[in-house]
CSV table of C-alpha atoms and ligand atoms in Angstrom, one decimal:
chain,number,residue,atom,x,y,z
A,1,UNK,CA,-5.8,18.5,-26.7
A,2,UNK,CA,-7.7,15.1,-25.6
A,3,UNK,CA,-10.9,16.0,-24.1
A,4,UNK,CA,-11.8,14.8,-20.4
A,5,UNK,CA,-14.0,11.8,-19.4
A,6,UNK,CA,-16.4,12.3,-16.7
A,7,UNK,CA,-18.5,9.2,-15.4
A,8,UNK,CA,-21.7,9.5,-12.9
A,9,UNK,CA,-22.2,6.7,-10.7
A,10,UNK,CA,-24.4,5.6,-7.7
A,11,UNK,CA,-27.1,3.1,-6.6
A,12,UNK,CA,-30.7,3.5,-8.3
A,13,UNK,CA,-32.2,6.6,-6.9
A,14,UNK,CA,-29.3,8.3,-5.9
A,15,UNK,CA,-29.8,11.3,-8.2
A,16,UNK,CA,-27.4,10.7,-11.0
A,17,UNK,CA,-29.8,11.7,-14.0
A,18,UNK,CA,-30.9,14.8,-12.1
A,19,UNK,CA,-27.7,16.2,-12.2
A,20,UNK,CA,-25.9,14.9,-15.5
A,21,UNK,CA,-28.0,17.5,-17.6
A,22,UNK,CA,-27.0,20.2,-15.1
A,23,UNK,CA,-23.3,19.3,-15.6
A,24,UNK,CA,-23.5,18.8,-19.3
A,25,UNK,CA,-25.0,22.5,-19.6
A,26,UNK,CA,-22.7,24.0,-17.2
A,27,UNK,CA,-19.6,22.4,-19.1
A,28,UNK,CA,-20.9,23.4,-22.6
A,29,UNK,CA,-21.4,26.9,-21.7
A,30,UNK,CA,-17.8,27.1,-20.6
A,31,UNK,CA,-16.2,25.1,-23.6
A,32,UNK,CA,-18.2,27.3,-26.0
A,33,UNK,CA,-15.1,29.5,-26.8
A,34,UNK,CA,-12.9,26.5,-27.7
A,35,UNK,CA,-15.8,25.1,-29.9
A,36,UNK,CA,-15.6,21.6,-28.2
A,37,UNK,CA,-18.7,19.7,-27.7
A,38,UNK,CA,-19.9,17.8,-24.4
A,39,UNK,CA,-21.1,14.4,-25.4
A,40,UNK,CA,-23.6,12.8,-22.8
A,41,UNK,CA,-24.1,8.8,-23.0
A,42,UNK,CA,-25.0,5.9,-20.7
A,43,UNK,CA,-24.2,2.5,-19.9
A,44,UNK,CA,-25.6,-0.1,-20.5
A,45,UNK,CA,-26.4,1.7,-24.0
A,46,UNK,CA,-24.5,4.5,-25.6
A,47,UNK,CA,-24.5,3.0,-29.4
A,48,UNK,CA,-27.4,1.2,-31.3
A,49,UNK,CA,-26.1,-2.3,-30.4
A,50,UNK,CA,-25.7,-1.1,-26.8
A,51,UNK,CA,-29.1,0.1,-26.5
A,52,UNK,CA,-30.7,-3.2,-28.2
A,53,UNK,CA,-28.6,-5.1,-25.4
A,54,UNK,CA,-29.8,-2.6,-22.6
A,55,UNK,CA,-33.4,-3.8,-23.2
A,56,UNK,CA,-32.2,-7.4,-22.6
A,57,UNK,CA,-30.1,-6.6,-19.7
A,58,UNK,CA,-32.6,-4.4,-17.7
A,59,UNK,CA,-35.6,-7.1,-18.3
A,60,UNK,CA,-34.2,-10.4,-18.6
A,61,UNK,CA,-32.7,-12.7,-15.8
A,62,UNK,CA,-29.6,-14.4,-17.0
A,63,UNK,CA,-26.5,-16.0,-15.4
A,64,UNK,CA,-24.5,-13.6,-13.4
A,65,UNK,CA,-21.3,-14.0,-15.7
A,66,UNK,CA,-23.5,-13.7,-18.9
A,67,UNK,CA,-24.8,-10.5,-17.3
A,68,UNK,CA,-21.1,-9.2,-16.6
A,69,UNK,CA,-19.8,-10.2,-19.9
A,70,UNK,CA,-22.8,-8.4,-21.7
A,71,UNK,CA,-22.0,-5.3,-19.6
A,72,UNK,CA,-18.5,-5.2,-20.9
A,73,UNK,CA,-19.5,-6.0,-24.2
A,74,UNK,CA,-21.8,-2.9,-24.5
A,75,UNK,CA,-18.8,-1.0,-22.9
A,76,UNK,CA,-16.4,-2.3,-25.7
A,77,UNK,CA,-18.6,-1.0,-28.4
A,78,UNK,CA,-19.5,2.3,-26.4
A,79,UNK,CA,-15.5,3.0,-26.1
A,80,UNK,CA,-14.7,2.2,-29.7
A,81,UNK,CA,-17.7,4.1,-31.2
A,82,UNK,CA,-18.4,6.9,-29.0
A,83,UNK,CA,-15.9,7.6,-26.1
A,84,UNK,CA,-12.5,7.2,-27.8
A,85,UNK,CA,-13.4,9.1,-30.8
A,86,UNK,CA,-14.9,12.0,-28.6
A,87,UNK,CA,-11.7,12.1,-26.4
A,88,UNK,CA,-9.6,12.2,-29.5
A,89,UNK,CA,-11.4,15.2,-31.2
A,90,UNK,CA,-11.0,17.0,-28.0
A,91,UNK,CA,-14.8,16.6,-26.9
A,92,UNK,CA,-15.6,16.0,-23.4
A,93,UNK,CA,-17.4,12.8,-22.5
A,94,UNK,CA,-19.9,12.3,-19.7
A,95,UNK,CA,-21.2,8.7,-19.2
A,96,UNK,CA,-24.0,7.8,-17.2
A,97,UNK,CA,-22.3,4.8,-15.4
A,98,UNK,CA,-19.0,3.1,-16.7
A,99,UNK,CA,-16.8,0.1,-15.2
A,100,UNK,CA,-17.3,1.1,-11.5
A,101,UNK,CA,-21.0,0.1,-11.9
A,102,UNK,CA,-20.0,-3.6,-12.9
A,103,UNK,CA,-17.8,-3.8,-9.9
A,104,UNK,CA,-20.6,-2.4,-7.6
A,105,UNK,CA,-23.6,-4.2,-9.2
A,106,UNK,CA,-22.1,-7.6,-10.5
A,107,UNK,CA,-19.3,-7.7,-8.0
A,108,UNK,CA,-20.7,-6.0,-4.8
A,109,UNK,CA,-24.5,-6.7,-5.3
A,110,UNK,CA,-24.4,-10.0,-6.9
A,111,UNK,CA,-20.7,-11.4,-5.6
A,112,UNK,CA,-19.0,-12.0,-9.0
A,113,UNK,CA,-15.4,-12.4,-8.1
A,114,UNK,CA,-13.6,-8.9,-8.4
A,115,UNK,CA,-10.8,-10.8,-9.8
A,116,UNK,CA,-12.8,-11.9,-13.0
A,117,UNK,CA,-13.9,-8.1,-13.1
A,118,UNK,CA,-10.5,-6.9,-13.0
A,119,UNK,CA,-9.7,-9.3,-16.0
A,120,UNK,CA,-12.6,-7.9,-18.1
A,121,UNK,CA,-11.4,-4.4,-17.4
A,122,UNK,CA,-8.1,-5.2,-18.2
A,123,UNK,CA,-9.3,-6.8,-21.6
A,124,UNK,CA,-11.8,-4.1,-22.4
A,125,UNK,CA,-10.1,-0.7,-21.3
A,126,UNK,CA,-6.4,-1.2,-20.0
A,127,UNK,CA,-5.4,2.3,-20.6
A,128,UNK,CA,-8.7,4.2,-20.2
A,129,UNK,CA,-10.1,5.7,-17.0
A,130,UNK,CA,-12.6,8.5,-16.3
A,131,UNK,CA,-10.8,11.5,-15.3
A,132,UNK,CA,-13.4,12.1,-12.7
A,133,UNK,CA,-16.0,10.0,-11.3
A,134,UNK,CA,-19.1,11.6,-9.4
A,135,UNK,CA,-20.2,9.0,-6.8
A,136,UNK,CA,-23.8,10.1,-5.8
A,137,UNK,CA,-24.2,8.8,-2.1
A,138,UNK,CA,-27.4,8.5,-0.1
A,139,UNK,CA,-28.6,6.0,2.5
A,140,UNK,CA,-30.7,3.2,0.9
A,141,UNK,CA,-34.0,4.4,2.5
A,142,UNK,CA,-33.5,7.8,0.8
A,143,UNK,CA,-32.7,6.3,-2.6
A,144,UNK,CA,-35.8,3.8,-2.3
A,145,UNK,CA,-38.2,6.5,-1.3
A,146,UNK,CA,-36.9,8.6,-4.4
A,147,UNK,CA,-37.3,5.7,-6.6
A,148,UNK,CA,-40.8,4.6,-5.4
A,149,UNK,CA,-42.0,8.1,-5.9
A,150,UNK,CA,-41.3,8.0,-9.6
A,151,UNK,CA,-41.3,5.4,-12.2
A,152,UNK,CA,-41.9,1.5,-13.1
A,153,UNK,CA,-39.0,-0.2,-11.6
A,154,UNK,CA,-36.4,-2.4,-13.9
A,155,UNK,CA,-34.8,-5.7,-12.8
A,156,UNK,CA,-32.1,-4.2,-10.9
A,157,UNK,CA,-34.2,-1.6,-9.3
A,158,UNK,CA,-36.4,-4.6,-7.9
A,159,UNK,CA,-33.6,-6.0,-6.0
A,160,UNK,CA,-33.9,-6.3,-2.1
A,161,UNK,CA,-32.3,-3.9,0.3
A,162,UNK,CA,-29.2,-6.1,0.9
A,163,UNK,CA,-28.3,-6.1,-2.7
A,164,UNK,CA,-28.2,-2.1,-2.7
A,165,UNK,CA,-26.3,-2.2,0.7
A,166,UNK,CA,-23.6,-4.6,-1.0
A,167,UNK,CA,-23.6,-2.4,-4.2
A,168,UNK,CA,-23.3,1.0,-2.2
A,169,UNK,CA,-20.4,-0.7,-0.1
A,170,UNK,CA,-18.5,-1.7,-2.9
A,171,UNK,CA,-18.9,1.8,-4.6
A,172,UNK,CA,-17.5,3.4,-1.3
A,173,UNK,CA,-14.7,0.8,-1.3
A,174,UNK,CA,-13.6,1.8,-4.7
A,175,UNK,CA,-14.0,5.4,-4.0
A,176,UNK,CA,-11.4,4.9,-1.3
A,177,UNK,CA,-9.2,2.8,-3.5
A,178,UNK,CA,-9.1,5.5,-6.1
A,179,UNK,CA,-9.3,8.8,-4.2
A,180,UNK,CA,-7.8,10.9,-6.9
A,181,UNK,CA,-10.6,10.0,-9.6
A,182,UNK,CA,-13.5,9.7,-7.1
A,183,UNK,CA,-15.6,12.7,-5.9
A,184,UNK,CA,-18.3,11.4,-3.5
A,185,UNK,CA,-21.4,13.8,-3.5
A,186,UNK,CA,-23.6,13.7,-0.4
A,187,UNK,CA,-26.8,13.5,-2.4
A,188,UNK,CA,-29.0,13.9,0.7
A,189,UNK,CA,-28.6,17.5,0.3
A,190,UNK,CA,-30.8,19.8,-1.7
A,191,UNK,CA,-30.5,20.1,-5.4
A,192,UNK,CA,-28.9,23.4,-5.6
A,193,UNK,CA,-26.4,22.6,-2.8
A,194,UNK,CA,-25.3,19.7,-4.9
A,195,UNK,CA,-25.2,21.7,-8.3
A,196,UNK,CA,-22.9,24.1,-6.3
A,197,UNK,CA,-20.5,21.5,-5.5
A,198,UNK,CA,-20.4,20.0,-8.9
A,199,UNK,CA,-20.0,23.3,-10.5
A,200,UNK,CA,-16.8,24.0,-8.5
A,201,UNK,CA,-15.4,20.5,-9.2
A,202,UNK,CA,-15.9,21.2,-13.0
A,203,UNK,CA,-14.2,24.4,-12.7
A,204,UNK,CA,-11.1,22.6,-11.2
A,205,UNK,CA,-11.1,20.3,-14.1
A,206,UNK,CA,-11.6,23.1,-16.7
A,207,UNK,CA,-8.5,24.7,-15.1
A,208,UNK,CA,-6.5,21.7,-15.1
A,209,UNK,CA,-7.2,21.1,-18.9
A,210,UNK,CA,-6.1,24.6,-19.8
B,301,ADP,P1,-30.7,8.0,-10.4
B,301,ADP,O1,-30.5,8.6,-11.7
B,301,ADP,O2,-29.5,8.0,-9.5
B,301,ADP,O3,-31.5,6.8,-10.3
B,301,ADP,P2,-32.6,10.2,-10.4
B,301,ADP,O4,-31.7,11.5,-10.6
B,301,ADP,O5,-33.6,9.6,-11.3
B,301,ADP,O6,-31.7,8.9,-9.7
B,301,ADP,O7,-33.4,10.8,-8.9
B,301,ADP,C1,-34.5,9.7,-8.5
B,301,ADP,C2,-35.6,10.8,-7.9
B,301,ADP,O8,-35.2,11.6,-6.9
B,301,ADP,C3,-36.2,11.9,-8.9
B,301,ADP,O9,-37.6,11.9,-8.8
B,301,ADP,C4,-35.4,13.3,-8.6
B,301,ADP,O10,-36.3,14.4,-8.9
B,301,ADP,C5,-35.2,13.0,-7.0
B,301,ADP,N1,-34.1,13.5,-6.4
B,301,ADP,C6,-32.8,13.5,-7.0
B,301,ADP,N2,-32.0,14.3,-6.3
B,301,ADP,C7,-32.8,15.0,-5.3
B,301,ADP,C8,-32.2,15.7,-4.3
B,301,ADP,N3,-30.9,16.2,-3.9
B,301,ADP,N4,-33.4,16.0,-3.3
B,301,ADP,C9,-34.6,15.6,-3.5
B,301,ADP,N5,-35.1,14.8,-4.5
B,301,ADP,C10,-34.0,14.4,-5.4
B,302,TYD,P1,-29.7,3.4,-15.0
B,302,TYD,O1,-28.5,3.8,-15.6
B,302,TYD,O2,-29.6,3.7,-13.2
B,302,TYD,O3,-30.8,3.8,-15.6
B,302,TYD,P2,-32.1,4.6,-15.0
B,302,TYD,O4,-31.6,5.5,-13.9
B,302,TYD,O5,-32.5,5.3,-16.4
B,302,TYD,O6,-32.9,3.3,-14.8
B,302,TYD,O7,-29.9,1.7,-15.1
B,302,TYD,C1,-29.1,0.9,-15.5
B,302,TYD,C2,-29.0,-0.3,-14.7
B,302,TYD,O8,-28.0,-1.3,-15.1
B,302,TYD,C3,-28.9,0.1,-13.2
B,302,TYD,O9,-29.5,-0.7,-12.2
B,302,TYD,C4,-27.3,-0.4,-12.8
B,302,TYD,C5,-27.2,-1.7,-14.0
B,302,TYD,N1,-25.6,-1.7,-14.2
B,302,TYD,C6,-25.0,-2.9,-13.8
B,302,TYD,O10,-25.7,-3.7,-13.0
B,302,TYD,N2,-23.9,-3.0,-14.3
B,302,TYD,C7,-23.1,-2.2,-15.2
B,302,TYD,O11,-22.0,-2.4,-15.5
B,302,TYD,C8,-23.8,-1.0,-15.6
B,302,TYD,C9,-23.2,0.0,-16.5
B,302,TYD,C10,-25.1,-0.9,-15.2
């Protein structure tokens, strides 16, 4: 049977990376009997070429449309080399960001037309969507405070508050547009509380897959 595809989304500092490892380990435990793997990957990135382009995308300024085209070029490679083969083997795929990030960052944050993004999506993956998308949602101030406390900021993380307000709004708009796929995770709660909710959602997904 085809595996399931889970994507993790949210503005920078919302808590995505913190919870991906937890979900991957939790899932792997439960899939053990079926001998299926959990494959974790990320965008931009996920393949050797994608990781090279990630370096460029996170460091270098470029035309807004170049940025969007490169994000989708990375995605095309990621789908062909990693996501599609994993799902066909029956493995489960977890991606740290997918196309919703292009809508939120290039569309919401940078105001690229959503119509152009729709066209790119139709071109690159007309028949593929995540089965579940976890949207880690926090007010901007919480995300900023968490980020500032940790690491050196990349090109996107250095954007102003308005950029993140627009990005977050576009994520929330998409969550309202696709309620069956999105699960909004209130990331202001404690890590154990969030993990409990994630485990319950993953259990439901496993039941559907049986
Ligand atoms: P993202 O991957 O979404 O950019 P991270 O998972 O790296 O965010 O989290 C950013 C910082 O916030 C990290 O230092 C992490 O430990 C912390 N953090 C994440 N989730 C929570 C939470 N629920 N409560 C408190 N701190 C958190
Ligand atoms: P991110 O995945 O948040 O990595 P880390 O948490 O390790 O810093 O960083 C990737 C950045 O790329 C993030 O700021 C969002 C941005 N991005 C886009 O602008 N568009 C996209 O389509 C994708 C996938 C990411």
